[in-house]
mmCIF file of C-alpha atoms in Angstrom:
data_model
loop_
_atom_site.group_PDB
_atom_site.id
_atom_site.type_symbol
_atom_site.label_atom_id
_atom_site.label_comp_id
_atom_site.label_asym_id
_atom_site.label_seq_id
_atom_site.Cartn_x
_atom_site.Cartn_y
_atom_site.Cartn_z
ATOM 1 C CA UNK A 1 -18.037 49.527 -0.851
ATOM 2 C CA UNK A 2 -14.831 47.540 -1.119
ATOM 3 C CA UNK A 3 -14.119 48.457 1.933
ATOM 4 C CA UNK A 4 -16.929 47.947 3.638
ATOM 5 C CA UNK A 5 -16.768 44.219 2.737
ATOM 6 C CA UNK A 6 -13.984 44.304 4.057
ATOM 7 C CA UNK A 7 -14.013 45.993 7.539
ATOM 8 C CA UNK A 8 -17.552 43.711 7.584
ATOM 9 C CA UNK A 9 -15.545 40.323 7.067
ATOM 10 C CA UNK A 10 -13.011 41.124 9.438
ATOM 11 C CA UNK A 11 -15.705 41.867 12.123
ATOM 12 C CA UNK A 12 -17.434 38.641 11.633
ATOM 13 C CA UNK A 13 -14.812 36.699 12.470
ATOM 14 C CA UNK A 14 -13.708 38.477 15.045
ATOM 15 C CA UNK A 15 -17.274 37.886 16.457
ATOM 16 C CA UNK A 16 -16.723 33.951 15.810
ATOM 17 C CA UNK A 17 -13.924 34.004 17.433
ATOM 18 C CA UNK A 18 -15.222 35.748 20.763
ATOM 19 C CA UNK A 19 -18.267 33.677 20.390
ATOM 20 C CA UNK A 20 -16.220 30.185 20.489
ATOM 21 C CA UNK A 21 -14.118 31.926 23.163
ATOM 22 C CA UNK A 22 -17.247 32.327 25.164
ATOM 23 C CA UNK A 23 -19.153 28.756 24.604
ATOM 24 C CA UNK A 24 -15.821 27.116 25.706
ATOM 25 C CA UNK A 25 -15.792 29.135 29.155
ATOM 26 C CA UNK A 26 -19.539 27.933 29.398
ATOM 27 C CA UNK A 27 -22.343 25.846 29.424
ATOM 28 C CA UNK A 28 -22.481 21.912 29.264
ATOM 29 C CA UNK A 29 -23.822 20.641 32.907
ATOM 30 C CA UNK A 30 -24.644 23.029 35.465
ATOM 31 C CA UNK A 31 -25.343 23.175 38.924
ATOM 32 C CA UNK A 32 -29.158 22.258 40.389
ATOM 33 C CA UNK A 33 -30.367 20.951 37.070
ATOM 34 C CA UNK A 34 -28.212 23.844 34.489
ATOM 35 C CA UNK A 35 -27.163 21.458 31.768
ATOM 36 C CA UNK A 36 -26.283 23.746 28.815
ATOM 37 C CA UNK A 37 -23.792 25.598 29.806
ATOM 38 C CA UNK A 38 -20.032 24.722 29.041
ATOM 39 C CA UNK A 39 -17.551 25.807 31.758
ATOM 40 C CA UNK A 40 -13.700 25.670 32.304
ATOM 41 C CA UNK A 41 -11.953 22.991 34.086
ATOM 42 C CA UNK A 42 -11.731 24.408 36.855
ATOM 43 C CA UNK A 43 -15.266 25.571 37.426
ATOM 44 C CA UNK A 44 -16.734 22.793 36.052
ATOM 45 C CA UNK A 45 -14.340 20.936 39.006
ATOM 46 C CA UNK A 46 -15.855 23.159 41.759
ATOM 47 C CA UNK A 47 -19.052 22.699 40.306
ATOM 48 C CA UNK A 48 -19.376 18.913 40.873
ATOM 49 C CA UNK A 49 -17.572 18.889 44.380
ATOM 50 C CA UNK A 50 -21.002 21.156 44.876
ATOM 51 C CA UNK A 51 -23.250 18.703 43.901
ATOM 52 C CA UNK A 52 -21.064 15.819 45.824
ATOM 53 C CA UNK A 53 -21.893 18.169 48.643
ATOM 54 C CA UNK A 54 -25.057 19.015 48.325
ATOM 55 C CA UNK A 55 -25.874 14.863 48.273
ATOM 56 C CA UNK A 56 -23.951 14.115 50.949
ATOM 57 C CA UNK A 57 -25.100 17.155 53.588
ATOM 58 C CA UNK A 58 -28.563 16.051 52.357
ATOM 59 C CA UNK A 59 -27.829 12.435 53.204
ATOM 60 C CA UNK A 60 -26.283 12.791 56.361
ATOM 61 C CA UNK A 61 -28.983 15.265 57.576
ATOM 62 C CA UNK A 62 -31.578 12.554 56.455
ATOM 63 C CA UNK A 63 -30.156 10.056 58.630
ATOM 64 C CA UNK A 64 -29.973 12.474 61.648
ATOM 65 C CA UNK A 65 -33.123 12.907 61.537
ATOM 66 C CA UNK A 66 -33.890 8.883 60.926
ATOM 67 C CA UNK A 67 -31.910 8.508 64.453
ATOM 68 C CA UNK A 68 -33.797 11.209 66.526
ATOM 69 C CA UNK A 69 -36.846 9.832 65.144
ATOM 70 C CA UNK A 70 -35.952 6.357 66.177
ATOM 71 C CA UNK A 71 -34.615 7.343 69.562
ATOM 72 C CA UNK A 72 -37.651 9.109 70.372
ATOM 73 C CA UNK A 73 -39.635 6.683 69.559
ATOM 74 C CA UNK A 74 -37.592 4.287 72.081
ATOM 75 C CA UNK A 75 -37.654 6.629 74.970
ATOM 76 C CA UNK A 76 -41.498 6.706 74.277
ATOM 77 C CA UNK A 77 -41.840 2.447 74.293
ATOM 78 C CA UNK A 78 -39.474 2.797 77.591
ATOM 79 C CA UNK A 79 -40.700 4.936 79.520
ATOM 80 C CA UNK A 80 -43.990 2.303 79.311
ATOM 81 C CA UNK A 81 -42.096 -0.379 80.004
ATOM 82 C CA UNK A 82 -40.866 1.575 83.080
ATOM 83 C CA UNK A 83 -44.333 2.114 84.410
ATOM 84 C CA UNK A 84 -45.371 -1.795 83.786
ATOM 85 C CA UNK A 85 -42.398 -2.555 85.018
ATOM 86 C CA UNK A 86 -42.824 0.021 88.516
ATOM 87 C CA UNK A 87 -46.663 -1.225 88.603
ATOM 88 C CA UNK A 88 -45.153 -5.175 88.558
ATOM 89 C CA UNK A 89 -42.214 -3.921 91.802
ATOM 90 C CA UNK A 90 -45.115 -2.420 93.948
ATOM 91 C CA UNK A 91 -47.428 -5.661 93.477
ATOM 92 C CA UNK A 92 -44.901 -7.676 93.997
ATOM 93 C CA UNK A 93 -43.405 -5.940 97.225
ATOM 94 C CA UNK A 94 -47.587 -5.464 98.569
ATOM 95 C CA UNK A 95 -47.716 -9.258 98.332
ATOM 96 C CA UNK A 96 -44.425 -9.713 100.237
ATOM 97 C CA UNK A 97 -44.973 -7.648 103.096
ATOM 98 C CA UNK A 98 -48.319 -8.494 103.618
ATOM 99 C CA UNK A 99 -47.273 -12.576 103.647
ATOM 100 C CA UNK A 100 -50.587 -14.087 104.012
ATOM 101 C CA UNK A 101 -49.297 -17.439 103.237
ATOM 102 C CA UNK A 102 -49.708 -19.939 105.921
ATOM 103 C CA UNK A 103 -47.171 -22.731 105.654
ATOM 104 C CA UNK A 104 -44.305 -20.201 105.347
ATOM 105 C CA UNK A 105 -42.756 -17.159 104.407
ATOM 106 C CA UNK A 106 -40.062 -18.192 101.120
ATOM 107 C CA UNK A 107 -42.443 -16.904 98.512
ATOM 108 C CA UNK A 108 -43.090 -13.460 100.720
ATOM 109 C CA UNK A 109 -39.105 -13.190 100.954
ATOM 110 C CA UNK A 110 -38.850 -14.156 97.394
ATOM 111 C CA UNK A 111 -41.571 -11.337 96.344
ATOM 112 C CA UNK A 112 -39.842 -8.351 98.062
ATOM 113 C CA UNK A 113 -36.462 -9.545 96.602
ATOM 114 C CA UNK A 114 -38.335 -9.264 93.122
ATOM 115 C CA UNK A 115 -40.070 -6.235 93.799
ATOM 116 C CA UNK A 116 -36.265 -4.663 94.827
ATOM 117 C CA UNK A 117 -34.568 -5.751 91.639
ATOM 118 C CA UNK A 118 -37.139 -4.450 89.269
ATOM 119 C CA UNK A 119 -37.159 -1.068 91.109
ATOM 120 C CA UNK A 120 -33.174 -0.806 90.738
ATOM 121 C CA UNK A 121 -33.576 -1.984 87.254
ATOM 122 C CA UNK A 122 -36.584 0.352 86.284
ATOM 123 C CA UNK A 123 -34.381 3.116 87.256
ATOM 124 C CA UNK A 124 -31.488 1.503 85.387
ATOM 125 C CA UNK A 125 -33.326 2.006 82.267
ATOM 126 C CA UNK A 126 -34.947 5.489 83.305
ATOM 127 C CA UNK A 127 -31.622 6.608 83.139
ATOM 128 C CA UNK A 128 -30.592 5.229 79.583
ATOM 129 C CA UNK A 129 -33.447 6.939 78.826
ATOM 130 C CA UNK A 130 -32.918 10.041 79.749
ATOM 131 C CA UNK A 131 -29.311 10.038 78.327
ATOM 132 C CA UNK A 132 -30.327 8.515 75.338
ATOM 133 C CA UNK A 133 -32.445 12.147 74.954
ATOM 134 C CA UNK A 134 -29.939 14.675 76.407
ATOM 135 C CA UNK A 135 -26.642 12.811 74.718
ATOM 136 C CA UNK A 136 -28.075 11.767 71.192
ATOM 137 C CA UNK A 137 -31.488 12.955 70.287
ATOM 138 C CA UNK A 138 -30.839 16.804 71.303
ATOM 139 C CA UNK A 139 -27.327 17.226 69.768
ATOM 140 C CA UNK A 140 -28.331 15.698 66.356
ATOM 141 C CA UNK A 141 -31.775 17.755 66.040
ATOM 142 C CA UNK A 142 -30.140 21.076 66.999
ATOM 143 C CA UNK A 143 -27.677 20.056 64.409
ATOM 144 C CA UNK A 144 -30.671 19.062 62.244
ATOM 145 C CA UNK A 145 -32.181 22.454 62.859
ATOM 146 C CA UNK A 146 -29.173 24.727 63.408
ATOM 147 C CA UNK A 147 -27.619 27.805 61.236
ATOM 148 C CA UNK A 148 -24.305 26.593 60.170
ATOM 149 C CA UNK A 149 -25.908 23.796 57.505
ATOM 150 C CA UNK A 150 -28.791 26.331 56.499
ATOM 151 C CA UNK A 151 -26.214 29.044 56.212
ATOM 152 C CA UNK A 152 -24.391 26.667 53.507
ATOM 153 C CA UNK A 153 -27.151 25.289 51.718
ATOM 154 C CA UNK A 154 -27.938 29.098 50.950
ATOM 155 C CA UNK A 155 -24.807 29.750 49.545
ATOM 156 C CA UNK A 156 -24.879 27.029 47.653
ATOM 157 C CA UNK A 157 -28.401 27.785 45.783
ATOM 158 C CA UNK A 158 -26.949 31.279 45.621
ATOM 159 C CA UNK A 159 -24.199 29.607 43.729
ATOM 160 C CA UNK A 160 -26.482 27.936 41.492
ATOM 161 C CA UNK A 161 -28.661 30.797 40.492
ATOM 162 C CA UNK A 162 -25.745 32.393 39.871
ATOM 163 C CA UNK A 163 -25.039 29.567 37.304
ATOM 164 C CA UNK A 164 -28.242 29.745 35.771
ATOM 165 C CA UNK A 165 -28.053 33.738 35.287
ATOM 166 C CA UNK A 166 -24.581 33.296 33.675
ATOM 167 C CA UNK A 167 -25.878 30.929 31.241
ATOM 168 C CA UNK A 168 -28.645 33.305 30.465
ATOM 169 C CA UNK A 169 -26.129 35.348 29.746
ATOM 170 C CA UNK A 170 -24.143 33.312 27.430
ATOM 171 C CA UNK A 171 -27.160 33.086 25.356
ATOM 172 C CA UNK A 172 -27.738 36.766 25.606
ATOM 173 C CA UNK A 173 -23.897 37.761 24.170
ATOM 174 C CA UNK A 174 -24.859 34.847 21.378
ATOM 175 C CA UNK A 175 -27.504 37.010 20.051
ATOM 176 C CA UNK A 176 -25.484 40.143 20.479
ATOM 177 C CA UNK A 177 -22.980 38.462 18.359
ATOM 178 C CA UNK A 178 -24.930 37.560 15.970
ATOM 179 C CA UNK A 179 -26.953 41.188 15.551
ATOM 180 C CA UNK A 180 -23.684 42.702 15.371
ATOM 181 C CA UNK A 181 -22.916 40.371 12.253
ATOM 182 C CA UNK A 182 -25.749 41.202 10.816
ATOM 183 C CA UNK A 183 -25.871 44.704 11.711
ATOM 184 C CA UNK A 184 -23.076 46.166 8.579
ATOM 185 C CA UNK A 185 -21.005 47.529 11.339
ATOM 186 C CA UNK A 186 -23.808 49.655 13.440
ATOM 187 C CA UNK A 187 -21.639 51.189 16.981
ATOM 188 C CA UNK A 188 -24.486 50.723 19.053
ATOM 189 C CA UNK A 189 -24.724 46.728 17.937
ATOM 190 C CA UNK A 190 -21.124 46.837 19.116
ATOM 191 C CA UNK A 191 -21.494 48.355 21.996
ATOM 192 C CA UNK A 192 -24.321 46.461 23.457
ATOM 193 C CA UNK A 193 -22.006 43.886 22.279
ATOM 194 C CA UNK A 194 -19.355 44.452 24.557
ATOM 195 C CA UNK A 195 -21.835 45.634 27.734
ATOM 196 C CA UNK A 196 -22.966 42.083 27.494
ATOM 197 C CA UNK A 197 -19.726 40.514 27.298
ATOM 198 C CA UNK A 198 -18.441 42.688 30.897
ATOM 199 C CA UNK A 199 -21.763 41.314 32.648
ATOM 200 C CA UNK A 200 -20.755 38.397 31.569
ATOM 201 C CA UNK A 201 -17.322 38.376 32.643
ATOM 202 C CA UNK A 202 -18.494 40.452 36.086
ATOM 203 C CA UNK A 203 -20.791 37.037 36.816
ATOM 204 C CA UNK A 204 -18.257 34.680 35.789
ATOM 205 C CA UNK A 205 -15.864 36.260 38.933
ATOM 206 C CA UNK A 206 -18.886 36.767 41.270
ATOM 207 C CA UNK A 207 -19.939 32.550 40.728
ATOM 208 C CA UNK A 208 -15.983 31.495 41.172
ATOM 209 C CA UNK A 209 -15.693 33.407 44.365
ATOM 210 C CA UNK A 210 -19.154 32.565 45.407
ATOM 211 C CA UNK A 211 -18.693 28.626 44.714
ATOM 212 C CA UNK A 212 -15.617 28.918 46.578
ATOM 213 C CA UNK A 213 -17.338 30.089 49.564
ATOM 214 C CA UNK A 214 -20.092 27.918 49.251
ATOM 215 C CA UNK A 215 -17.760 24.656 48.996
ATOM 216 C CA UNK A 216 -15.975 25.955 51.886
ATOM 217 C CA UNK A 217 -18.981 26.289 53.981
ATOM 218 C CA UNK A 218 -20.646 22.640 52.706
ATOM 219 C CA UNK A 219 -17.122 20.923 52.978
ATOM 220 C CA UNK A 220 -17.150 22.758 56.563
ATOM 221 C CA UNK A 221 -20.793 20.997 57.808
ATOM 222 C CA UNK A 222 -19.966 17.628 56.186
ATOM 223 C CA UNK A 223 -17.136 17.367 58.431
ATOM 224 C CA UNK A 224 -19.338 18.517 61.205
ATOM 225 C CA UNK A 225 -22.118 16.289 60.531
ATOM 226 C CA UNK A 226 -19.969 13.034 59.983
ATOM 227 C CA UNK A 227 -18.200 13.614 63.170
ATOM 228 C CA UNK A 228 -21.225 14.819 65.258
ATOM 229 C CA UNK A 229 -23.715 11.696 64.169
ATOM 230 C CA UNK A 230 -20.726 9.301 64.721
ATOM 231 C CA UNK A 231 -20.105 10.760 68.214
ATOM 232 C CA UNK A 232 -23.772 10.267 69.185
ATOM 233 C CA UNK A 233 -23.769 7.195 67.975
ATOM 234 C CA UNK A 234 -20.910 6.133 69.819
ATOM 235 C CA UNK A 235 -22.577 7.275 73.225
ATOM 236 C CA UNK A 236 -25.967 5.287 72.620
ATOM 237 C CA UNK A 237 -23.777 2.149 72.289
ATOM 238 C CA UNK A 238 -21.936 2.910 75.849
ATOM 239 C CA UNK A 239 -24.879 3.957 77.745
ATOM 240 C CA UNK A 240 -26.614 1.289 76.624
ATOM 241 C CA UNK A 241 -24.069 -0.906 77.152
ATOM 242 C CA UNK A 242 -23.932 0.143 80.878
ATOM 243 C CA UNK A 243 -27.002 -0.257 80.889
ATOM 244 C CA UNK A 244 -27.073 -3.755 80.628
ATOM 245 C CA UNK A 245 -23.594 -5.116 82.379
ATOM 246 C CA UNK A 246 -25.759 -3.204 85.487
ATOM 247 C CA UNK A 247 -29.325 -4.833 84.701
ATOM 248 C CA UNK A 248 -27.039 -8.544 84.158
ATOM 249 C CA UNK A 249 -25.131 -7.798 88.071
ATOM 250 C CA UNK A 250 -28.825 -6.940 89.015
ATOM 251 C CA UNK A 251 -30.236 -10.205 87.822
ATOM 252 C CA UNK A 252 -27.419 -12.300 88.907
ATOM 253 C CA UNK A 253 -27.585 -10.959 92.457
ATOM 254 C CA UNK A 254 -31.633 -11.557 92.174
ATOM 255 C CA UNK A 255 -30.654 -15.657 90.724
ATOM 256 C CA UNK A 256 -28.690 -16.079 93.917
ATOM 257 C CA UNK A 257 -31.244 -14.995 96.313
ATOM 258 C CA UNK A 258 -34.261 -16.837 94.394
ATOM 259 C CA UNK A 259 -31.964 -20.125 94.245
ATOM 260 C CA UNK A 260 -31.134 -19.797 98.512
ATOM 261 C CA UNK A 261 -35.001 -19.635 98.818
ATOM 262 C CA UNK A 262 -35.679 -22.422 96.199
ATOM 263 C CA UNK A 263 -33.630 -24.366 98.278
ATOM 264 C CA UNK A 264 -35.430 -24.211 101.007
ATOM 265 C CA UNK A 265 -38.441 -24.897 99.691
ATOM 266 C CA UNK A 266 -36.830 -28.478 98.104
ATOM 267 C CA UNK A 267 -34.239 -28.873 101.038
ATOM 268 C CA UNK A 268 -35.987 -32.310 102.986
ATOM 269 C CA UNK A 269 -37.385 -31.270 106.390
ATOM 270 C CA UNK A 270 -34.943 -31.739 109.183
ATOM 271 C CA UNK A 271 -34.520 -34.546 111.375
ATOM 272 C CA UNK A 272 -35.447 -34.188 114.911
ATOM 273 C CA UNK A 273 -32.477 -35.884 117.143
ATOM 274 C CA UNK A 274 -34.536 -38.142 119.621
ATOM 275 C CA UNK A 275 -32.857 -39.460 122.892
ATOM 276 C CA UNK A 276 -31.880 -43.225 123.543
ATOM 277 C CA UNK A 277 -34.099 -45.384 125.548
ATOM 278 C CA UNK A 278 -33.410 -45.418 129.041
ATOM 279 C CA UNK A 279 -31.335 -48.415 130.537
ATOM 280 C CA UNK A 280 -33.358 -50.328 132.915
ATOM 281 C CA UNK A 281 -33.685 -48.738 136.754
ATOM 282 C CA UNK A 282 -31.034 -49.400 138.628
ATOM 283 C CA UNK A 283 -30.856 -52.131 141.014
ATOM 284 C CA UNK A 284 -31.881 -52.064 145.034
ATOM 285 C CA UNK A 285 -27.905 -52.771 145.530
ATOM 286 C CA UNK A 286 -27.277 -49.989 143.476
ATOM 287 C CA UNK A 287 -29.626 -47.095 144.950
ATOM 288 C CA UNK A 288 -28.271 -48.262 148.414
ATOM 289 C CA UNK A 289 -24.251 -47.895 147.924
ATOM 290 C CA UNK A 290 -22.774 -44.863 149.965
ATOM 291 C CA UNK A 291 -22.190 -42.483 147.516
ATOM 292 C CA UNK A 292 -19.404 -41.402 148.935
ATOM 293 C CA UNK A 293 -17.625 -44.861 148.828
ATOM 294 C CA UNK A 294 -13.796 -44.795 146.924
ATOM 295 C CA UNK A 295 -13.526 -48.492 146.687
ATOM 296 C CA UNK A 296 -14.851 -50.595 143.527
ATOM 297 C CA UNK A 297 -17.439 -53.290 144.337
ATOM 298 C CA UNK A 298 -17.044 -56.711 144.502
ATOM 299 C CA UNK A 299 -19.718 -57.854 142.537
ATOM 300 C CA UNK A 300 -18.654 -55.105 140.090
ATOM 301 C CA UNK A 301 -22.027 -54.039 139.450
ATOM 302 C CA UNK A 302 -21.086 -50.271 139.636
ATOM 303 C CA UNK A 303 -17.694 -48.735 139.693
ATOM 304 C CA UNK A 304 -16.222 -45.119 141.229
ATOM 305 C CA UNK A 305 -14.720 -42.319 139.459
ATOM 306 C CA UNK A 306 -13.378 -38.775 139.389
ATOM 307 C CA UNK A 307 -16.383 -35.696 139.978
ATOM 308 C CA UNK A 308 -16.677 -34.205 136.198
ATOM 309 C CA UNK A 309 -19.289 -32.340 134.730
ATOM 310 C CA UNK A 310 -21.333 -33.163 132.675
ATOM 311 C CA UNK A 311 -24.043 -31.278 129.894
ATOM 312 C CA UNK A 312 -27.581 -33.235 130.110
ATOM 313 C CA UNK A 313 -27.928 -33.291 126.147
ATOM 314 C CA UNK A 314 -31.949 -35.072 126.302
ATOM 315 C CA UNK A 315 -34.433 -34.705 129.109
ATOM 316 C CA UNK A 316 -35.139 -37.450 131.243
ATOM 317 C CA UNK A 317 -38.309 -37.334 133.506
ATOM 318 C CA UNK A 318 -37.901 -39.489 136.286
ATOM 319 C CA UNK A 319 -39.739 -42.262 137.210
ATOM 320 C CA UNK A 320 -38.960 -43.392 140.779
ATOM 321 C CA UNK A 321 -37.850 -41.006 143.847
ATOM 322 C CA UNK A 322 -34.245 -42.043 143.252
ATOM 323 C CA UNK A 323 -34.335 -40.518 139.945
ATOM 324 C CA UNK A 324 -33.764 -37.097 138.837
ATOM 325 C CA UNK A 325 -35.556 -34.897 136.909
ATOM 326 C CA UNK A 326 -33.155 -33.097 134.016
ATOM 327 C CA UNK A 327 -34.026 -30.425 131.562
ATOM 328 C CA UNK A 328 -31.929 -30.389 128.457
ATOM 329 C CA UNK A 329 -28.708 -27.783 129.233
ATOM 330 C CA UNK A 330 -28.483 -28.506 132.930
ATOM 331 C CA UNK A 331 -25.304 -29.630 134.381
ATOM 332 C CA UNK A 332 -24.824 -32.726 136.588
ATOM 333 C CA UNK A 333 -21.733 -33.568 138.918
ATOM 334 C CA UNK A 334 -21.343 -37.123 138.040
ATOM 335 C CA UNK A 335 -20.080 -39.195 141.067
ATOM 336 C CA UNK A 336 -20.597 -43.105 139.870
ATOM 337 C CA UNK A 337 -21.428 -44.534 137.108
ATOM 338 C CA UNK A 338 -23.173 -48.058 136.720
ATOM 339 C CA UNK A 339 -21.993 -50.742 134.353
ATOM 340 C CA UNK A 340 -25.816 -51.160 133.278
ATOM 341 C CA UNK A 341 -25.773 -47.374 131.657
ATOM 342 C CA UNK A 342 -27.012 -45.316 134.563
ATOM 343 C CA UNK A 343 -24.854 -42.717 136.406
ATOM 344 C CA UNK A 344 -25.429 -41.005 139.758
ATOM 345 C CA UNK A 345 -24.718 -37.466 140.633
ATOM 346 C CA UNK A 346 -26.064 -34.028 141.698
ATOM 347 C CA UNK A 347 -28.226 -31.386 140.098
ATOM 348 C CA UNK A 348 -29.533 -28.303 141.194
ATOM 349 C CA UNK A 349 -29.274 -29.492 145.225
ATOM 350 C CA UNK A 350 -30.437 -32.972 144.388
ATOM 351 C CA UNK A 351 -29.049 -36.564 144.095
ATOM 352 C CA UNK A 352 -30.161 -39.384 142.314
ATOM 353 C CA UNK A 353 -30.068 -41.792 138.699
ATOM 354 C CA UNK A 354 -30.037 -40.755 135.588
ATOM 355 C CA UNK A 355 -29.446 -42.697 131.888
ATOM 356 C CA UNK A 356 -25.624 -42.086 131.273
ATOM 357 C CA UNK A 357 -26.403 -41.882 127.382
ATOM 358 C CA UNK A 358 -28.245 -38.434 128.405
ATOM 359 C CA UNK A 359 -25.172 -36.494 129.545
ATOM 360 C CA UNK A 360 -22.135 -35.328 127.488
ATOM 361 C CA UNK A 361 -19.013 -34.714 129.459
ATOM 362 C CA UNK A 362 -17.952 -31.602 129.544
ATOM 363 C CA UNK A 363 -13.850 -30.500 130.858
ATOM 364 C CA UNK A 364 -14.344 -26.636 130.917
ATOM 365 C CA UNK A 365 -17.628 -24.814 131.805
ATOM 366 C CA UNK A 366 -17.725 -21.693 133.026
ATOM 367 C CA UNK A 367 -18.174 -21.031 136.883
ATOM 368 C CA UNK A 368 -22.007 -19.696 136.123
ATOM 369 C CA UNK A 369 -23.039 -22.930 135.139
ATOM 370 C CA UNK A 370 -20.938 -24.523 137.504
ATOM 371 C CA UNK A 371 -22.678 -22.376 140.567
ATOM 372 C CA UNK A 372 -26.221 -23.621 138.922
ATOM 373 C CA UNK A 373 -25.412 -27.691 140.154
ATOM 374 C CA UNK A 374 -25.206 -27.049 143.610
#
């Protein structure tokens, strides 16, 4: 009986000590909501970068899906304000060719100049649109959707039922332990014992290689998802940013034509240029001096000069039969002119007076209008 005590006291501490052996390995904390199992440093260590993980491929994946959301939601409200903004080109260019005002045409000009920089504008933001759905919303919700982050998450709760089966476990040795105490030595106590302790052991290799894995795979899709979303986000910004230095060299191209036909509408109405008054008809002397005289008068009345040409810049209707009749652009051969501001000369095969103040001298014309005098 002796030494039964004996070989009884020296199991039951050897129990004790596998037991404490065991509880330190495990439990304390676990993965997905496992809080009484106590592990080793370095499980416990692989354990939380799991959770980090798991919060942080949840987060990101949340806020993917916050940005396709939104984005869709803006290609929706734009593509409406591209047909209001279409509907508002075509009335605008309907008004502008049809021009039914009657004073003038600057609002009609104005109108189709509208009506073309909303259409190039329209189709300015058709096309942030549509990269705003093939560059950021597609990418992120295939990355939303796709295998690799499903493929992690799996291991991971793989990982953590793992966890949760080992602790089971841990309990189950515990009550081995204790029947075997209990037991005065019985080999199947011990035996059961030590079946429970390799399952154990078998699932405390399976979870380290299997959180391994699964960190791999998470750490792998964090990366992914970080650099993806920030990508995307990165091509919204420079689309739309094209988007608008076009739409601002679109408007300031519209300003500039609006302001030419504002000023035209303000711009004071321009000044007709009336002719002088005639001198007074020339004097009987006058109409009856050979034209063809070289010396000055006496009376110095008239005087001679060189043939020139000259431009009739007013019309002059004449009033007497020694007067001629001049249209504006004709050209006269001026043979005399009169002290009293009337000139005589030749136009179109006829002679006669004319105010001086009509004609402008001109030193070269061609021989067209030259051939036209005579």
């Amino acid at each position: 009986m002796e030494a039964i005590r004996k070989q009884a006291t020296k199991l039951r501490e050897q129990v004790a000590r596998q037991q404490q052996a065991v509880f330190k390995q495990f439990g304390g904390g676990g993965y997905g909501g496992s809080d009484n199992m106590v592990t080793d440093e370095a499980e416990l260590m692989l354990h939380q970068k799991l959770e980090r993980l798991y919060i942080s491929t949840r987060a990101a994946k949340h806020f993917q899906r916050d940005i396709v959301r939104g984005v869709e939601g803006y290609i929706v409200t734009g593509s409406k304000q591209v047909e209001i903004g279409t509907k508002l080109s075509e009335d605008s260019r309907k008004y502008g060719i049809e021009n039914t005002c009657t004073s003038g045409s600057t609002l009609s000009r104005a109108a189709v100049n509208f009506s073309r920089a909303r259409v190039q504008m329209e189709k300015e933001r058709g096309n942030l649109l549509k990269s705003f759905g093939t560059q950021v919303a597609e990418p992120l919700r295939a990355m939303v959707m796709g295998a690799p982050l499903e493929d992690a998450r799996h291991l991971a709760q793989r990982y953590d039922r793992m966890r949760q089966e080992a602790e089971a476990q841990v309990i189950e040795v515990s009550k081995r332990q204790a029947k075997v105490i209990d037991g005065n030595g019985n080999p199947d106590l011990f035996s059961r014992l030590e079946a429970a302790e390799t399952k154990l052991q078998d699932l405390k290799s399976n979870m380290a290689v299997l959180g391994k894995e699964a960190a791999s795979a998470m750490a792998a899709v964090e990366a992914q998802q970080q650099n993806m979303t920030l990508q995307r986000l990165i091509s919204m910004i420079e689309s739309e940013r094209a988007y608008h230095q076009k739409v601002i060299q679109i408007l300031d191209h519209l300003e500039g034509e609006m302001a030419s036909e504002r000023q035209r509408i303000e711009a004071p109405p321009p000044t007709v240029e009336t002719p002088p008054p005639p001198p007074p008809p020339p004097t009987y002397e006058e109409v009856n001096i050979n034209s063809t005289s070289t010396s000055p008068m006496q009376n110095g009345s008239s005087y001679e000069v060189d043939y020139f040409l000259g431009e009739v810049m007013f019309p002059y209707n004449a009033v007497s039969n020694v007067e001629l009749n001049l249209s504006s652009g004709d050209y006269v051969v001026i043979r005399k002119v009169s002290n009293n501001g009337w000139a005589e000369g030749e136009c179109k095969g006829k002679a006669g007076w004319f105010p001086f103040e009509y004609i402008e001298r001109r030193e070269r014309v061609l021989a067209s209008k030259v051939t036209q005098v005579f």
